[in-house]
XYZ file of C-alpha atoms in Angstrom:
294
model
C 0.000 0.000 0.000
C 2.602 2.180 0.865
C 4.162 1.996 -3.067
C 1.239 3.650 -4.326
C 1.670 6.623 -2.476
C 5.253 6.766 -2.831
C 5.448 6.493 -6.959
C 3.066 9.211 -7.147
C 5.230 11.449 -4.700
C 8.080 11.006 -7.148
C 5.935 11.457 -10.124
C 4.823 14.925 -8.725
C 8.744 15.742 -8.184
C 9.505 15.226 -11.381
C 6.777 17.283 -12.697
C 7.710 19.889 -10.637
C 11.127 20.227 -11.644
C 10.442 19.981 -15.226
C 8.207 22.993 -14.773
C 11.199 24.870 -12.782
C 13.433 24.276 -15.522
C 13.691 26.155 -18.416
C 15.953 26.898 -20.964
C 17.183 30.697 -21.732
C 16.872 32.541 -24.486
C 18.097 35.957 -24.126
C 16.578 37.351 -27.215
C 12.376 38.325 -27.639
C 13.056 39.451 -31.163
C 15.547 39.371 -34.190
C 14.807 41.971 -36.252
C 16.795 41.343 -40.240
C 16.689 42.395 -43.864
C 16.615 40.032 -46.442
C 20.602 38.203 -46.702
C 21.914 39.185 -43.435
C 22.786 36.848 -40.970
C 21.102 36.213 -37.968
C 21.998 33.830 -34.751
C 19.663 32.436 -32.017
C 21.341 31.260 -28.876
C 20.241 29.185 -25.982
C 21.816 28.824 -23.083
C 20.978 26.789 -19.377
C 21.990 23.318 -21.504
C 24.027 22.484 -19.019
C 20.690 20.693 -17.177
C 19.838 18.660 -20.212
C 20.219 14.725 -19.527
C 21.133 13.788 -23.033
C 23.432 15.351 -25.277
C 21.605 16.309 -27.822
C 19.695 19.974 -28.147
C 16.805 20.427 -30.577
C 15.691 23.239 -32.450
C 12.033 24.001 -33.658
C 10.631 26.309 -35.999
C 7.047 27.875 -35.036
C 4.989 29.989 -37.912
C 1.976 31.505 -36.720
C -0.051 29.323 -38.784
C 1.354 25.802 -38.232
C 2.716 23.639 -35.529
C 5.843 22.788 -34.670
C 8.699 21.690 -37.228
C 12.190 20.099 -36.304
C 14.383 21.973 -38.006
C 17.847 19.947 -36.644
C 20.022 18.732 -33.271
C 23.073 19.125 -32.464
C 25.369 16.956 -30.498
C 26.625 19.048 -27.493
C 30.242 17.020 -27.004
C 30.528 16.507 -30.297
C 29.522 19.571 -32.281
C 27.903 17.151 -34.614
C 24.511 18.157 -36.580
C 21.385 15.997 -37.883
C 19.136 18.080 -40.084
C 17.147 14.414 -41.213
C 14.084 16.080 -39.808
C 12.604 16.894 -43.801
C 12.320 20.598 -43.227
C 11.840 22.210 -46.435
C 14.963 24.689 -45.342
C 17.161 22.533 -43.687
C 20.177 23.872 -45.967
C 19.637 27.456 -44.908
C 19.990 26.326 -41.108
C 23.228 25.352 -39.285
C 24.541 25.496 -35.158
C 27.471 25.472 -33.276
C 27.924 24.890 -29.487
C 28.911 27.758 -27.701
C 29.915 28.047 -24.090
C 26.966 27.083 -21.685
C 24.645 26.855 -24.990
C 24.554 26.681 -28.699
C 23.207 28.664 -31.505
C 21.081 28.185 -34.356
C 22.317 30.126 -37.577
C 20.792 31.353 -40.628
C 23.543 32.508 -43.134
C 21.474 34.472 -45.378
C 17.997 35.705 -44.159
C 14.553 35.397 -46.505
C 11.420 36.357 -46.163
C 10.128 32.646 -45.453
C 12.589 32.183 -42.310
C 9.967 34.871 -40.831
C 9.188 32.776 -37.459
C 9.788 31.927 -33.999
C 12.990 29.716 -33.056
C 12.740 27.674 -29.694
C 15.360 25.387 -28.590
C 14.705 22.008 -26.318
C 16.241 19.397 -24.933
C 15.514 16.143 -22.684
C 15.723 16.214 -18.411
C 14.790 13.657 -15.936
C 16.359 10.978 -17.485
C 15.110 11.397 -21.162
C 11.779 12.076 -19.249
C 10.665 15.728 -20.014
C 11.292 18.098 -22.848
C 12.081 21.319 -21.907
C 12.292 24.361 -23.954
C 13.091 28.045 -24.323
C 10.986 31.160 -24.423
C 11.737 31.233 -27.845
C 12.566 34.229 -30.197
C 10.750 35.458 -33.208
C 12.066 36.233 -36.089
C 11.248 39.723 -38.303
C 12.496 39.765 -42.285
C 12.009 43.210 -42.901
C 12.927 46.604 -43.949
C 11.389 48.515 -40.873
C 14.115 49.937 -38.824
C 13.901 49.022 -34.643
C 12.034 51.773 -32.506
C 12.333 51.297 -28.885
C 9.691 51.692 -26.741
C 8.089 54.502 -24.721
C 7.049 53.763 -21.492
C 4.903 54.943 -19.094
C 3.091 53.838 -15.578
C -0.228 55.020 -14.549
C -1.446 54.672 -10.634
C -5.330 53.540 -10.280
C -7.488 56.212 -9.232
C -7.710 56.835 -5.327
C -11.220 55.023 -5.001
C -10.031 52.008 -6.631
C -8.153 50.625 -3.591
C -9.619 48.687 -0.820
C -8.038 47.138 1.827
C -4.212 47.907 1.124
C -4.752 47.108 -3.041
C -3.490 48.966 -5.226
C -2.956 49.000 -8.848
C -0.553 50.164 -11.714
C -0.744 50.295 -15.358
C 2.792 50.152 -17.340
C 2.235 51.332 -20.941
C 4.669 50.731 -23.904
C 4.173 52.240 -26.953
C 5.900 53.376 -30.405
C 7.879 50.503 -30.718
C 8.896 48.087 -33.575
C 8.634 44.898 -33.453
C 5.801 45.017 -30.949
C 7.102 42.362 -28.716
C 8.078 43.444 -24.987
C 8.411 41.523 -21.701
C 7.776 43.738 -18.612
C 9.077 43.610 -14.844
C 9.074 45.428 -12.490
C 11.228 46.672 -9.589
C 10.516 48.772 -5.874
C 12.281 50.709 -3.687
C 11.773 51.856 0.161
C 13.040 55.232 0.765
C 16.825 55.420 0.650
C 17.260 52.046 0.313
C 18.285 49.222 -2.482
C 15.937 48.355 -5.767
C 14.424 44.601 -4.479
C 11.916 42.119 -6.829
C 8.551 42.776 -5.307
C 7.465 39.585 -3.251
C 5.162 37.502 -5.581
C 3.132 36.854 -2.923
C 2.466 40.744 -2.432
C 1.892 41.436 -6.441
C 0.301 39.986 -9.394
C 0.870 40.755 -13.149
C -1.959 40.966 -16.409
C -0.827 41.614 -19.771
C -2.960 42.910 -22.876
C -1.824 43.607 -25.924
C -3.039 45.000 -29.325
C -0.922 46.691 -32.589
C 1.933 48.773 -31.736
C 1.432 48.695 -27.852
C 1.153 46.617 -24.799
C -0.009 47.164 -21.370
C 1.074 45.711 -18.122
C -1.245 45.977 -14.748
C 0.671 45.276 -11.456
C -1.943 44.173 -8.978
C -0.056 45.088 -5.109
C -1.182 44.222 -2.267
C 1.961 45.211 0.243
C 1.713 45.323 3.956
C -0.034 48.067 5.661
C 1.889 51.137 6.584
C 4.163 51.092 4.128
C 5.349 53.285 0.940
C 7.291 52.073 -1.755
C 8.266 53.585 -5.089
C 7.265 51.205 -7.520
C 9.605 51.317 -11.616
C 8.615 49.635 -14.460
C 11.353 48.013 -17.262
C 10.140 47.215 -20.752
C 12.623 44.593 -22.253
C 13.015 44.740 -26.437
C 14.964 44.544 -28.871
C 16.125 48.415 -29.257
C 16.981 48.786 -25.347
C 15.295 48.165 -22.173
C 13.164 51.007 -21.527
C 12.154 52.676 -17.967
C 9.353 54.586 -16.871
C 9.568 57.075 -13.915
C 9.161 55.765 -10.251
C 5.555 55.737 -9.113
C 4.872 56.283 -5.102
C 2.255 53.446 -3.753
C 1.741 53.326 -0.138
C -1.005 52.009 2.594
C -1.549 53.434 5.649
C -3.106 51.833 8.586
C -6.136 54.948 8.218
C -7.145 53.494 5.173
C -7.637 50.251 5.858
C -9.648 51.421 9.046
C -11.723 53.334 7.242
C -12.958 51.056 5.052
C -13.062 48.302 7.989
C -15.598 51.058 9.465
C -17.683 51.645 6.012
C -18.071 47.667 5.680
C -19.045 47.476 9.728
C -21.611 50.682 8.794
C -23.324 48.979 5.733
C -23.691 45.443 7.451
C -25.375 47.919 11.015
C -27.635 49.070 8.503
C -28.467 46.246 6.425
C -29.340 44.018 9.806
C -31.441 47.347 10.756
C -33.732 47.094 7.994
C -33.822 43.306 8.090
C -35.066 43.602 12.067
C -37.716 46.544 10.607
C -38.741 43.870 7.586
C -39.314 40.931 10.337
C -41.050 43.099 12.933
C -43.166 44.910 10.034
C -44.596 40.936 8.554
C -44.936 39.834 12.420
C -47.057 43.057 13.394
C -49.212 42.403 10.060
C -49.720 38.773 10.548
C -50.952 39.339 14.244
C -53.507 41.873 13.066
C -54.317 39.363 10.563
C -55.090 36.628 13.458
C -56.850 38.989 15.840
C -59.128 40.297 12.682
C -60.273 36.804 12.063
C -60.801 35.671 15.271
C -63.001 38.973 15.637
C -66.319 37.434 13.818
C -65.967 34.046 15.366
C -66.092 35.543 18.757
C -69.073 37.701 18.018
C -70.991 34.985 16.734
C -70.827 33.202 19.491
C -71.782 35.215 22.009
C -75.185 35.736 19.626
C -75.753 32.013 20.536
């Protein structure tokens, strides 16, 4: 009996490192005019339990294609994968990592490149974040950003929230994060318990909202970084900070509204009570009379 409860403890481990590891790639976008050389790397293959690292090719309207592997001791490549462009593509094994290489760019290599590679004993496939590709003529712009706070009546209970804007910027891919600072002390990651993190995105912009909910009494100054290909980008330090009045006051608005609300619940019940007694006196009132006449 015990087995049973024991295989599926070490199946759970293994899933959970296989979603902790990840191989890195550095790059969100390559942008490239048509013959010019372009390189992807990956790195973090170190963790990979075979020797052999695989890279995909991902258009946004099909699946998944091998493009080739590459032996990581020996340097040695298979492109038998029947990609109709295996001859454009080549790698090398670089320190840490490898690259995939592209010699002379066209307009069909336009695509995302991930790399992967076996863990866990030939278990798991693990893979990069992957980086896209752009064949064109449009130079790089880098973004503009920007952070917004949420109105005052928009907290509640210690939440706040902030909007990180990046605009103007080509390609239109972007990875945010964010960074805070107490006064006069050292930039820190914010806790993930304290924040959470939605992205939209539309044409030629994206959007980032930073949900916080940090401990009472407290003020930090909250900075947003846009990642891209032109430059990381940074918007201005925004101020968010709870005080311990806040949250009382809206402790004593919630107490107010649930005073009232049991208030007019008590009226309701002693309103139908009073109406259903006059109800039983009024009909007993003929009954009574009646008899008496007898």
């Amino acid at each position: 009996m015990l087995l049973l409860p024991a295989a599926a403890l070490c199946c759970l481990c293994s899933a959970l490192v296989a979603m902790a590891a990840e191989l890195i790639q550095d790059d969100l976008t390559l942008t490239r005019r048509v013959g010019e050389k372009v390189s992807f790397s990956c790195r973090g293959t170190q963790q990979c339990s075979s020797n052999y690292v695989f890279w995909y090719q991902k258009k946004d309207t099909e699946t998944f294609r091998v493009i080739l592997d590459i032996d990581r001791s020996s340097g040695q490549v298979d492109s038998g994968y029947n990609h109709p462009q295996k001859d454009d593509f080549s790698a090398v094994n670089k320190q840490n990592g490898c690259e995939l290489q592209i010699k002379s760019v066209k307009l069909h290599h336009s695509a995302s490149y991930y790399c992967s590679c076996w863990i866990g004993g030939n278990s798991y496939l693990i893979f990069g974040s992957g980086t896209k590709l752009y064949v064109t003529d449009e130079p790089v712009a880098k973004p503009v950003a920007s952070v917004y706070p949420a109105a005052p009546g928009a907290r509640l209970e210690g939440r706040s929230a902030l909007l990180c804007l990046a605009s103007a910027m080509f390609p239109p891919v972007v990875r945010f994060s964010w960074k805070r600072r107490k006064e006069n002390g050292p930039l820190e990651e914010p806790p993930p318990a304290e924040t959470e993190q939605l992205e939209l995105r539309e044409s030629g912009r994206a959007a980032a909202i930073l949900l916080i909910h940090q401990p009472e009494n407290s003020t930090y100054d909250y900075i947003c970084y846009v990642q891209h290909e032109g430059g990381k980008a940074e918007a201005p330090p925004v101020p968010v900070s709870v005080s311990v009045s806040v949250s009382f006051q809206s402790q004593c608005r919630v107490k107010l509204l649930l005073l009232l609300y049991s208030v007019l619940i008590v009226k309701s019940l002693v309103y139908c009570c009073g109406l259903s007694l006059l109800m039983i006196l009024r009909n007993k009132g003929p009954s009574t009379n009646c008899t008496h006449a007898d």
